[in-house]
Tab-separated table of N, CA and C in Angstrom:
chain	number	residue	atom	x	y	z
A	1	MET	N	-9.750	56.975	33.463
A	1	MET	CA	-10.608	58.133	33.724
A	1	MET	C	-11.087	57.812	35.497
A	2	ALA	N	-11.571	55.923	35.587
A	2	ALA	CA	-11.615	55.709	36.413
A	2	ALA	C	-10.815	55.901	37.634
A	3	LEU	N	-9.899	55.376	37.923
A	3	LEU	CA	-9.371	56.185	39.400
A	3	LEU	C	-9.556	57.414	39.741
A	4	ALA	N	-9.016	58.107	38.440
A	4	ALA	CA	-9.780	60.064	38.539
A	4	ALA	C	-10.975	59.425	39.925
A	5	LEU	N	-12.359	59.214	39.176
A	5	LEU	CA	-13.635	59.458	39.777
A	5	LEU	C	-13.275	59.250	40.720
A	6	VAL	N	-11.653	57.737	41.246
A	6	VAL	CA	-12.633	57.024	42.658
A	6	VAL	C	-12.232	57.875	43.336
A	7	MET	N	-10.789	57.982	42.671
A	7	MET	CA	-10.138	59.504	43.857
A	7	MET	C	-10.841	60.211	44.750
A	8	PHE	N	-11.753	60.811	42.918
A	8	PHE	CA	-12.547	62.406	43.409
A	8	PHE	C	-13.652	61.536	44.478
A	9	ARG	N	-14.086	60.582	44.194
A	9	ARG	CA	-15.231	60.282	45.392
A	9	ARG	C	-14.898	60.184	47.124
A	10	GLU	N	-13.774	58.907	46.595
A	10	GLU	CA	-13.038	58.878	47.632
A	10	GLU	C	-12.843	59.941	48.617
A	11	SER	N	-12.746	60.925	48.494
A	11	SER	CA	-11.944	62.225	48.294
A	11	SER	C	-13.066	63.423	49.221
A	12	SER	N	-14.283	62.379	48.160
A	12	SER	CA	-15.590	63.988	48.754
A	12	SER	C	-16.028	65.223	47.559
A	13	LEU	N	-14.576	65.258	46.595
A	13	LEU	CA	-14.367	65.928	45.630
A	13	LEU	C	-15.587	66.285	44.318
A	14	LEU	N	-15.588	66.815	43.827
A	14	LEU	CA	-16.669	67.518	42.223
A	14	LEU	C	-15.609	67.270	41.306
A	15	THR	N	-16.293	67.596	40.290
A	15	THR	CA	-15.970	67.966	38.933
A	15	THR	C	-15.980	68.290	38.279
A	16	GLY	N	-15.838	68.652	36.949
A	16	GLY	CA	-17.112	69.487	35.904
A	16	GLY	C	-17.310	68.593	35.002
A	17	GLY	N	-18.107	69.282	34.010
A	17	GLY	CA	-19.151	68.863	32.864
A	17	GLY	C	-20.255	68.167	33.299
A	18	THR	N	-20.310	66.732	32.336
A	18	THR	CA	-21.421	65.513	32.631
A	18	THR	C	-21.666	64.705	34.322
A	19	THR	N	-20.021	64.605	34.148
A	19	THR	CA	-19.814	63.626	35.410
A	19	THR	C	-19.670	64.426	36.366
A	20	GLY	N	-19.570	65.663	36.491
A	20	GLY	CA	-19.690	66.876	37.865
A	20	GLY	C	-21.131	67.160	38.092
A	21	LEU	N	-22.903	66.852	37.533
A	21	LEU	CA	-23.701	65.991	37.248
A	21	LEU	C	-24.129	65.105	38.321
A	22	SER	N	-23.488	63.951	37.334
A	22	SER	CA	-23.045	62.963	38.024
A	22	SER	C	-22.842	62.315	39.620
A	23	PHE	N	-21.675	63.533	39.727
A	23	PHE	CA	-21.114	63.734	40.530
A	23	PHE	C	-22.702	63.981	42.508
A	24	LEU	N	-23.261	64.965	41.625
A	24	LEU	CA	-24.429	65.368	42.376
A	24	LEU	C	-25.216	64.224	43.247
A	25	MET	N	-25.946	63.340	41.115
A	25	MET	CA	-26.717	62.871	41.992
A	25	MET	C	-26.047	62.123	43.040
A	26	HIS	N	-24.638	61.581	42.688
A	26	HIS	CA	-24.544	60.571	43.300
A	26	HIS	C	-24.833	61.000	45.071
A	27	TYR	N	-24.173	63.026	44.975
A	27	TYR	CA	-23.355	62.728	46.640
A	27	TYR	C	-24.643	63.402	46.919
A	28	LEU	N	-25.854	63.849	46.784
A	28	LEU	CA	-27.564	64.327	46.825
A	28	LEU	C	-28.558	63.863	46.521
A	29	ALA	N	-28.452	62.311	45.957
A	29	ALA	CA	-29.472	61.634	45.984
A	29	ALA	C	-28.972	60.134	46.032
A	30	ASP	N	-28.068	59.708	46.791
A	30	ASP	CA	-27.472	58.527	46.365
A	30	ASP	C	-27.832	57.418	45.552
A	31	TRP	N	-27.574	57.851	44.406
A	31	TRP	CA	-27.509	56.990	42.710
A	31	TRP	C	-25.511	56.827	42.659
A	32	PRO	N	-26.658	55.649	42.607
A	32	PRO	CA	-24.372	55.214	42.120
A	32	PRO	C	-23.579	55.928	40.466
A	33	LEU	N	-22.465	56.391	40.962
A	33	LEU	CA	-22.195	57.431	40.270
A	33	LEU	C	-22.196	57.074	38.719
A	34	GLY	N	-22.160	55.481	38.522
A	34	GLY	CA	-22.078	54.359	37.058
A	34	GLY	C	-22.785	54.867	36.220
A	35	VAL	N	-24.272	54.054	37.302
A	35	VAL	CA	-26.200	54.821	36.332
A	35	VAL	C	-26.359	55.910	36.316
A	36	SER	N	-25.333	57.254	36.745
A	36	SER	CA	-25.782	58.709	37.682
A	36	SER	C	-25.078	59.336	35.325
A	37	LEU	N	-23.628	58.772	35.602
A	37	LEU	CA	-23.019	58.933	34.375
A	37	LEU	C	-23.387	58.824	32.929
A	38	VAL	N	-24.163	57.252	33.196
A	38	VAL	CA	-24.791	57.102	32.317
A	38	VAL	C	-25.964	57.473	31.621
A	39	VAL	N	-26.898	58.288	33.083
A	39	VAL	CA	-28.770	58.159	32.722
A	39	VAL	C	-28.027	59.845	31.925
A	40	LEU	N	-27.138	61.058	32.907
A	40	LEU	CA	-27.342	61.654	32.462
A	40	LEU	C	-27.043	62.164	30.647
A	41	ASN	N	-26.365	61.095	30.414
A	41	ASN	CA	-25.106	61.254	29.373
A	41	ASN	C	-26.187	61.281	27.846
A	42	LEU	N	-27.463	60.584	28.206
A	42	LEU	CA	-28.481	59.391	27.248
A	42	LEU	C	-29.197	61.344	26.177
A	43	PRO	N	-29.766	61.916	26.900
A	43	PRO	CA	-30.382	63.442	26.347
A	43	PRO	C	-29.105	64.257	24.932
A	44	PHE	N	-27.631	63.185	25.317
A	44	PHE	CA	-27.195	64.641	24.544
A	44	PHE	C	-26.192	63.702	23.873
A	45	TYR	N	-26.404	62.430	23.540
A	45	TYR	CA	-25.757	61.528	22.783
A	45	TYR	C	-26.922	62.126	20.735
A	46	ALA	N	-28.214	62.246	20.511
A	46	ALA	CA	-28.893	63.032	19.609
A	46	ALA	C	-27.685	64.237	19.224
A	47	PHE	N	-27.792	65.268	20.151
A	47	PHE	CA	-26.990	66.585	19.831
A	47	PHE	C	-25.300	65.949	19.309
A	48	GLY	N	-25.180	64.840	19.748
A	48	GLY	CA	-23.672	63.807	19.447
A	48	GLY	C	-23.995	63.636	17.254
A	49	LEU	N	-25.135	62.545	17.610
A	49	LEU	CA	-25.285	62.486	16.163
A	49	LEU	C	-24.786	64.295	15.469
A	50	ARG	N	-26.492	65.237	15.742
A	50	ARG	CA	-26.284	65.313	14.439
A	50	ARG	C	-24.651	66.710	14.146
A	51	ALA	N	-24.370	66.860	15.711
A	51	ALA	CA	-23.005	68.194	16.122
A	51	ALA	C	-21.781	67.634	14.718
A	52	LEU	N	-21.584	65.876	15.261
A	52	LEU	CA	-19.863	65.368	15.450
A	52	LEU	C	-20.342	63.883	14.506
A	53	GLY	N	-21.228	63.886	14.654
A	53	GLY	CA	-21.853	61.873	13.461
A	53	GLY	C	-21.816	61.216	13.693
A	54	LEU	N	-21.782	59.793	13.101
A	54	LEU	CA	-22.060	58.699	14.161
A	54	LEU	C	-21.410	58.071	14.570
A	55	ALA	N	-19.986	58.035	14.080
A	55	ALA	CA	-18.244	57.898	14.910
A	55	ALA	C	-18.578	57.876	16.282
A	56	PHE	N	-18.133	59.344	16.522
A	56	PHE	CA	-17.871	59.903	17.390
A	56	PHE	C	-18.970	59.958	18.804
A	57	THR	N	-20.503	60.162	18.035
A	57	THR	CA	-21.418	59.586	18.700
A	57	THR	C	-21.263	57.848	19.662
A	58	ILE	N	-21.136	57.540	18.928
A	58	ILE	CA	-20.376	55.789	18.485
A	58	ILE	C	-19.484	55.964	20.047
A	59	LYS	N	-18.168	55.980	19.894
A	59	LYS	CA	-16.960	56.440	20.963
A	59	LYS	C	-17.301	57.083	21.623
A	60	THR	N	-18.555	57.520	21.939
A	60	THR	CA	-18.052	58.739	23.427
A	60	THR	C	-18.958	57.837	23.930
A	61	PHE	N	-19.934	56.977	23.157
A	61	PHE	CA	-21.299	56.182	24.043
A	61	PHE	C	-20.628	54.552	24.648
A	62	CYS	N	-19.578	54.478	24.087
A	62	CYS	CA	-18.639	53.486	24.199
A	62	CYS	C	-18.471	53.695	25.622
A	63	ALA	N	-18.019	55.113	25.382
A	63	ALA	CA	-16.666	55.685	25.903
A	63	ALA	C	-17.628	56.174	27.923
A	64	VAL	N	-18.249	56.273	27.395
A	64	VAL	CA	-18.842	56.798	29.493
A	64	VAL	C	-19.681	54.882	29.579
A	65	ALA	N	-20.107	54.365	28.439
A	65	ALA	CA	-20.894	52.847	28.933
A	65	ALA	C	-19.181	52.532	30.173
A	66	VAL	N	-17.755	52.209	29.181
A	66	VAL	CA	-16.896	51.682	30.290
A	66	VAL	C	-16.429	52.233	31.489
A	67	LEU	N	-16.905	53.786	31.195
A	67	LEU	CA	-15.903	54.939	31.464
A	67	LEU	C	-17.561	54.322	33.268
A	68	ALA	N	-18.318	53.888	33.070
A	68	ALA	CA	-19.707	53.595	34.195
A	68	ALA	C	-19.263	52.849	34.358
A	69	LEU	N	-19.404	51.448	34.074
A	69	LEU	CA	-18.665	49.970	34.601
A	69	LEU	C	-17.065	49.979	35.246
A	70	TYR	N	-16.773	51.009	34.940
A	70	TYR	CA	-15.251	50.809	35.397
A	70	TYR	C	-15.527	51.546	36.859
A	71	THR	N	-15.750	52.592	37.147
A	71	THR	CA	-16.204	53.787	38.288
A	71	THR	C	-17.022	52.656	39.149
A	72	GLU	N	-17.715	51.659	38.758
A	72	GLU	CA	-18.155	51.005	39.808
A	72	GLU	C	-18.075	49.602	40.499
A	73	THR	N	-16.065	49.298	39.015
A	73	THR	CA	-15.927	47.163	39.937
A	73	THR	C	-14.752	48.256	40.685
A	74	LEU	N	-14.095	49.131	39.750
A	74	LEU	CA	-12.765	49.406	40.116
A	74	LEU	C	-12.676	49.423	41.668
A	75	PRO	N	-13.949	50.247	42.972
A	75	PRO	CA	-13.395	49.940	43.910
A	75	PRO	C	-13.136	48.645	44.383
A	76	LEU	N	-14.255	47.151	44.635
A	76	LEU	CA	-13.644	46.203	44.047
A	76	LEU	C	-12.249	45.795	44.362
A	77	LEU	N	-11.288	46.191	43.407
A	77	LEU	CA	-9.881	45.740	42.875
A	77	LEU	C	-9.049	46.995	43.871
A	78	VAL	N	-9.477	48.615	43.970
A	78	VAL	CA	-8.480	49.481	44.163
A	78	VAL	C	-9.146	50.563	45.645
A	79	SER	N	-8.380	50.435	46.933
A	79	SER	CA	-9.304	50.816	47.580
A	79	SER	C	-8.037	51.020	48.810
A	80	PHE	N	-8.460	52.806	49.513
A	80	PHE	CA	-7.035	53.126	50.126
A	80	PHE	C	-7.311	54.023	51.484
A	81	ASP	N	-6.321	52.919	51.640
A	81	ASP	CA	-6.983	53.986	52.940
A	81	ASP	C	-6.395	54.644	54.159
A	82	VAL	N	-5.936	55.654	53.297
A	82	VAL	CA	-5.110	57.191	53.455
A	82	VAL	C	-5.285	57.807	51.718
A	83	LEU	N	-6.117	58.602	52.408
A	83	LEU	CA	-5.777	59.573	50.749
A	83	LEU	C	-5.883	60.849	50.265
A	84	ASN	N	-5.246	62.175	50.737
A	84	ASN	CA	-5.000	63.528	50.643
A	84	ASN	C	-5.368	63.513	50.405
A	85	PRO	N	-6.558	64.967	50.671
A	85	PRO	CA	-7.653	65.363	49.844
A	85	PRO	C	-6.686	65.962	48.723
A	86	VAL	N	-5.641	66.594	48.860
A	86	VAL	CA	-5.277	67.753	48.010
A	86	VAL	C	-3.982	66.554	46.947
A	87	PHE	N	-3.264	66.030	47.479
A	87	PHE	CA	-2.753	65.258	46.871
A	87	PHE	C	-4.090	64.607	45.331
A	88	ALA	N	-4.843	64.012	45.762
A	88	ALA	CA	-6.521	63.459	45.296
A	88	ALA	C	-6.597	63.895	44.339
A	89	SER	N	-7.288	64.953	44.293
A	89	SER	CA	-6.901	66.471	43.643
A	89	SER	C	-6.426	66.746	42.475
A	90	ILE	N	-5.466	66.853	42.517
A	90	ILE	CA	-4.148	67.468	41.951
A	90	ILE	C	-3.799	65.833	40.718
A	91	MET	N	-3.723	65.112	41.809
A	91	MET	CA	-4.057	63.123	41.155
A	91	MET	C	-4.866	62.756	39.949
A	92	ALA	N	-6.124	62.810	40.921
A	92	ALA	CA	-6.699	63.340	39.867
A	92	ALA	C	-7.423	63.637	39.121
A	93	GLY	N	-7.396	65.041	38.817
A	93	GLY	CA	-6.662	65.757	38.157
A	93	GLY	C	-6.114	65.715	36.813
A	94	LEU	N	-5.157	65.194	37.157
A	94	LEU	CA	-4.072	64.663	36.166
A	94	LEU	C	-4.180	64.500	35.224
A	95	LEU	N	-4.988	62.514	35.763
A	95	LEU	CA	-5.419	61.545	35.044
A	95	LEU	C	-6.841	62.226	34.701
A	96	ALA	N	-7.297	61.961	35.242
A	96	ALA	CA	-8.749	62.997	34.322
A	96	ALA	C	-8.258	63.641	32.833
A	97	GLY	N	-7.278	64.579	33.296
A	97	GLY	CA	-6.837	65.367	31.902
A	97	GLY	C	-6.107	64.726	30.713
A	98	THR	N	-5.098	64.133	31.727
A	98	THR	CA	-4.508	62.557	30.717
A	98	THR	C	-6.025	61.491	29.554
A	99	GLY	N	-6.819	61.130	30.372
A	99	GLY	CA	-7.750	60.366	29.852
A	99	GLY	C	-8.498	61.326	28.624
A	100	ILE	N	-8.729	62.192	28.898
A	100	ILE	CA	-10.112	62.800	28.476
A	100	ILE	C	-9.292	63.418	27.041
A	101	LEU	N	-7.626	63.944	27.285
A	101	LEU	CA	-7.229	63.548	26.108
A	101	LEU	C	-6.461	62.678	25.109
A	102	ILE	N	-7.049	61.279	25.439
A	102	ILE	CA	-6.599	60.630	24.972
A	102	ILE	C	-7.905	60.445	24.189
A	103	LEU	N	-8.615	60.268	24.785
A	103	LEU	CA	-10.489	60.524	24.196
A	103	LEU	C	-10.163	60.990	22.663
A	104	ILE	N	-10.058	62.505	22.977
A	104	ILE	CA	-9.977	63.419	22.202
A	104	ILE	C	-9.406	63.332	21.573
A	105	ARG	N	-8.287	62.760	21.266
A	105	ARG	CA	-7.828	62.410	19.668
A	105	ARG	C	-7.758	61.640	19.615
A	106	HIS	N	-8.888	60.128	20.111
A	106	HIS	CA	-9.589	59.333	18.903
A	106	HIS	C	-11.179	59.762	18.948
A	107	GLY	N	-11.054	60.871	18.823
A	107	GLY	CA	-12.271	61.904	18.473
A	107	GLY	C	-12.995	60.441	19.084
A	108	ALA	N	-13.718	61.073	20.746
A	108	ALA	CA	-15.078	60.499	20.943
A	108	ALA	C	-14.734	61.742	22.673
A	109	SER	N	-15.167	61.865	23.566
A	109	SER	CA	-15.522	62.325	24.363
A	109	SER	C	-16.090	61.303	25.460
A	110	LEU	N	-16.433	62.327	26.667
A	110	LEU	CA	-17.381	61.693	27.653
A	110	LEU	C	-18.945	61.841	27.878
A	111	GLY	N	-18.833	62.774	26.519
A	111	GLY	CA	-20.281	62.910	26.631
A	111	GLY	C	-20.638	64.381	27.172
A	112	GLY	N	-21.870	64.920	27.091
A	112	GLY	CA	-23.210	65.795	27.852
A	112	GLY	C	-22.050	66.842	27.637
A	113	VAL	N	-21.560	67.886	27.942
A	113	VAL	CA	-21.910	69.382	28.082
A	113	VAL	C	-20.395	69.156	27.342
A	114	THR	N	-19.520	68.221	27.239
A	114	THR	CA	-18.440	68.525	26.386
A	114	THR	C	-19.642	68.193	24.234
A	115	ILE	N	-20.259	67.339	24.999
A	115	ILE	CA	-21.143	67.322	22.834
A	115	ILE	C	-22.309	68.354	23.287
A	116	LEU	N	-22.789	69.152	23.936
A	116	LEU	CA	-23.106	70.532	23.753
A	116	LEU	C	-22.690	71.495	23.214
A	117	GLY	N	-21.940	71.567	24.208
A	117	GLY	CA	-20.386	72.779	23.490
A	117	GLY	C	-20.059	72.689	22.569
A	118	LEU	N	-19.895	71.648	21.705
A	118	LEU	CA	-19.266	71.557	20.558
A	118	LEU	C	-21.101	71.828	19.462
A	119	TYR	N	-22.450	71.545	20.196
A	119	TYR	CA	-23.199	71.481	18.816
A	119	TYR	C	-23.351	73.050	19.235
A	120	LEU	N	-23.821	73.522	20.167
A	120	LEU	CA	-23.190	74.775	19.925
A	120	LEU	C	-22.027	75.998	19.338
A	121	GLN	N	-21.062	74.440	19.716
A	121	GLN	CA	-20.457	76.665	18.477
A	121	GLN	C	-20.092	75.980	17.126
A	122	LYS	N	-21.221	74.498	16.455
A	122	LYS	CA	-20.981	74.687	15.640
A	122	LYS	C	-22.579	75.482	14.337
A	123	ARG	N	-23.116	75.386	15.433
A	123	ARG	CA	-24.168	75.474	14.965
A	123	ARG	C	-24.825	77.296	15.493
A	124	ARG	N	-23.765	77.225	16.313
A	124	ARG	CA	-24.563	79.005	17.129
A	124	ARG	C	-22.792	80.122	16.666
A	125	GLY	N	-22.332	79.130	17.087
A	125	GLY	CA	-20.467	80.638	16.678
A	125	GLY	C	-20.639	80.059	18.499
A	126	TRP	N	-21.439	79.747	19.285
A	126	TRP	CA	-20.264	80.051	20.403
A	126	TRP	C	-18.984	78.618	21.080
A	127	ARG	N	-17.759	79.501	21.689
A	127	ARG	CA	-16.806	79.032	21.783
A	127	ARG	C	-16.625	77.692	22.276
A	128	ALA	N	-17.185	76.336	22.214
A	128	ALA	CA	-17.054	75.035	22.760
A	128	ALA	C	-16.324	74.926	24.583
A	129	GLY	N	-15.054	75.965	24.891
A	129	GLY	CA	-14.647	75.812	25.802
A	129	GLY	C	-15.596	77.098	26.194
A	130	SER	N	-16.293	77.818	26.120
A	130	SER	CA	-16.501	78.898	27.210
A	130	SER	C	-18.070	77.605	27.647
A	131	VAL	N	-18.320	77.070	26.156
A	131	VAL	CA	-19.760	76.561	27.151
A	131	VAL	C	-19.015	75.703	27.776
A	132	GLN	N	-17.992	75.134	28.080
A	132	GLN	CA	-17.735	74.160	29.528
A	132	GLN	C	-17.149	75.106	30.059
A	133	MET	N	-16.959	76.155	30.570
A	133	MET	CA	-16.171	77.028	31.223
A	133	MET	C	-17.630	77.698	31.718
A	134	VAL	N	-18.812	78.221	31.559
A	134	VAL	CA	-20.004	78.553	32.345
A	134	VAL	C	-20.013	77.181	32.828
A	135	ALA	N	-20.603	76.504	31.786
A	135	ALA	CA	-21.479	74.650	33.164
A	135	ALA	C	-20.832	74.180	34.107
A	136	ASP	N	-18.890	73.983	33.996
A	136	ASP	CA	-18.409	73.549	35.603
A	136	ASP	C	-18.379	74.783	36.174
A	137	ILE	N	-18.601	76.430	36.338
A	137	ILE	CA	-18.523	77.277	36.733
A	137	ILE	C	-20.181	76.872	37.498
A	138	LEU	N	-21.107	76.411	36.734
A	138	LEU	CA	-22.792	75.769	37.727
A	138	LEU	C	-22.516	74.810	37.730
A	139	ILE	N	-21.876	74.337	37.226
A	139	ILE	CA	-21.726	73.063	39.032
A	139	ILE	C	-21.582	73.558	39.426
A	140	MET	N	-19.986	73.828	40.175
A	140	MET	CA	-18.949	73.619	40.768
A	140	MET	C	-19.926	74.960	42.108
A	141	ALA	N	-21.027	75.828	41.731
A	141	ALA	CA	-22.073	76.748	42.679
A	141	ALA	C	-22.090	75.330	42.945
A	142	LEU	N	-23.362	75.040	42.274
A	142	LEU	CA	-24.356	73.959	42.989
A	142	LEU	C	-23.996	72.289	43.335
A	143	GLY	N	-22.238	72.428	43.608
A	143	GLY	CA	-21.778	71.646	44.435
A	143	GLY	C	-21.244	71.765	46.044
A	144	LEU	N	-21.881	73.588	45.791
A	144	LEU	CA	-21.954	73.778	47.204
A	144	LEU	C	-23.454	73.124	47.924
A	145	LEU	N	-24.337	72.959	47.876
A	145	LEU	CA	-25.433	71.825	47.664
A	145	LEU	C	-24.851	70.984	48.611
A	146	ALA	N	-23.908	70.074	47.992
A	146	ALA	CA	-23.626	68.818	48.749
A	146	ALA	C	-22.226	68.876	49.259
A	147	LEU	N	-21.443	69.697	48.784
A	147	LEU	CA	-19.852	69.571	50.022
A	147	LEU	C	-19.798	71.304	50.515
A	148	SER	N	-17.957	70.916	51.604
A	148	SER	CA	-18.575	72.209	52.096
A	148	SER	C	-17.475	73.215	51.260
A	149	LEU	N	-17.438	74.071	51.630
A	149	LEU	CA	-16.486	75.180	50.482
A	149	LEU	C	-14.577	74.672	50.317
A	150	ASP	N	-13.965	74.003	51.344
A	150	ASP	CA	-12.530	73.435	50.775
A	150	ASP	C	-12.803	72.868	50.639
A	151	LYS	N	-14.275	71.584	50.002
A	151	LYS	CA	-14.407	70.369	49.191
A	151	LYS	C	-14.254	71.322	47.761
A	152	ILE	N	-15.087	71.656	47.185
A	152	ILE	CA	-14.883	72.898	46.151
A	152	ILE	C	-13.864	73.797	46.093
A	153	ALA	N	-13.259	74.506	46.317
A	153	ALA	CA	-11.463	74.882	46.515
A	153	ALA	C	-11.192	73.359	45.811
A	154	LEU	N	-10.751	72.109	46.297
A	154	LEU	CA	-9.946	71.046	46.487
A	154	LEU	C	-10.336	71.200	45.105
A	155	SER	N	-11.435	70.879	44.134
A	155	SER	CA	-11.970	70.328	43.275
A	155	SER	C	-12.283	71.303	41.951
A	156	ILE	N	-12.035	72.473	41.973
A	156	ILE	CA	-11.317	74.082	41.769
A	156	ILE	C	-9.602	73.404	40.774
A	157	LEU	N	-9.032	72.882	42.224
A	157	LEU	CA	-7.516	72.667	41.852
A	157	LEU	C	-8.090	71.295	41.185
A	158	ALA	N	-8.374	70.607	41.016
A	158	ALA	CA	-8.652	69.439	40.007
A	158	ALA	C	-8.620	69.839	38.685
A	159	ALA	N	-9.998	71.186	37.940
A	159	ALA	CA	-10.694	71.990	37.323
A	159	ALA	C	-9.420	71.598	36.125
A	160	ALA	N	-8.261	72.491	37.662
A	160	ALA	CA	-7.167	72.931	36.931
A	160	ALA	C	-5.995	72.072	36.696
A	161	ALA	N	-6.141	71.614	37.336
A	161	ALA	CA	-4.990	69.699	37.110
A	161	ALA	C	-5.326	69.418	34.840
A	162	VAL	N	-6.388	69.667	35.730
A	162	VAL	CA	-7.839	68.427	34.074
A	162	VAL	C	-6.703	69.221	32.503
A	163	ASN	N	-7.298	71.362	32.624
A	163	ASN	CA	-6.990	71.515	31.846
A	163	ASN	C	-5.577	72.208	31.852
A	164	LEU	N	-4.818	71.852	32.612
A	164	LEU	CA	-3.785	71.703	32.727
A	164	LEU	C	-3.202	71.097	31.612
A	165	VAL	N	-2.905	70.138	31.282
A	165	VAL	CA	-2.700	68.377	30.930
A	165	VAL	C	-3.408	68.898	29.702
A	166	ILE	N	-5.137	69.002	29.251
A	166	ILE	CA	-5.365	69.770	27.622
A	166	ILE	C	-4.715	70.677	27.331
A	167	ALA	N	-4.224	71.567	27.499
A	167	ALA	CA	-3.887	72.896	27.002
A	167	ALA	C	-2.409	72.830	26.916
A	168	VAL	N	-1.282	72.044	27.732
A	168	VAL	CA	-0.275	72.007	27.085
A	168	VAL	C	0.189	70.359	26.638
A	169	ASN	N	-0.865	69.508	26.248
A	169	ASN	CA	-0.723	68.490	25.002
A	169	ASN	C	-1.521	68.114	23.980
A	170	HIS	N	-2.931	68.590	23.777
A	170	HIS	CA	-3.623	69.016	23.149
A	170	HIS	C	-3.245	69.919	21.685
A	171	ARG	N	-2.514	69.417	21.494
A	171	ARG	CA	-2.402	69.531	19.669
A	171	ARG	C	-3.351	68.678	18.107
A	172	PRO	N	-3.909	69.374	18.049
A	172	PRO	CA	-4.973	68.956	16.935
A	172	PRO	C	-4.474	69.094	15.393
A	173	ASP	N	-3.583	69.213	14.914
A	173	ASP	CA	-2.221	69.321	13.704
A	173	ASP	C	-1.449	68.680	14.115
A	174	ARG	N	-1.040	66.943	15.286
A	174	ARG	CA	-0.794	66.120	15.582
A	174	ARG	C	-1.124	64.867	15.088
A	175	TYR	N	-2.562	64.953	15.416
A	175	TYR	CA	-3.843	63.410	14.537
A	175	TYR	C	-5.570	64.538	15.174
A	176	PHE	N	-6.351	63.394	14.336
A	176	PHE	CA	-7.202	63.734	13.679
A	176	PHE	C	-7.898	63.572	15.797
A	177	GLY	N	-8.654	64.142	15.883
A	177	GLY	CA	-9.446	64.328	16.701
A	177	GLY	C	-10.349	65.410	16.613
A	178	ILE	N	-11.103	65.971	17.758
A	178	ILE	CA	-11.961	66.813	18.108
A	178	ILE	C	-11.271	68.710	17.414
């Protein structure tokens, strides 16, 4: 997941969910991406406790904290002399989808919008995927404040790659997860 975020950042791309909002804070206000990830997720842990329980919330908190740390330290270990933005979009999307799938399989998430979606699904009967999709559309639209239209188009391609990995591989009947 952290490598995917480094590729997104290096290519000036955007992703969805709370991570996408963190990217916007990074691009617009020059906040460190890792700090933004932690700060934006803090209010969502209350939803996580109510909707998905203590174990899920603790795992999610740890996943976000480790991701934030890795996102800031990984560039000290890896750099890109050349990173084609189309390649970065697709590859980072596939990596992110794989990372999200692993977290789902282990009863965790990367927080934020996912937690809110699951909370609203449980409490209001709204489909979590629909909540996530609406949020992602809004985040991509807000992305126009910071990125060019071609970068938003590549970010949408990345979102398609993320969702392809999850749609093809997410099999809740094989494991205990969300």
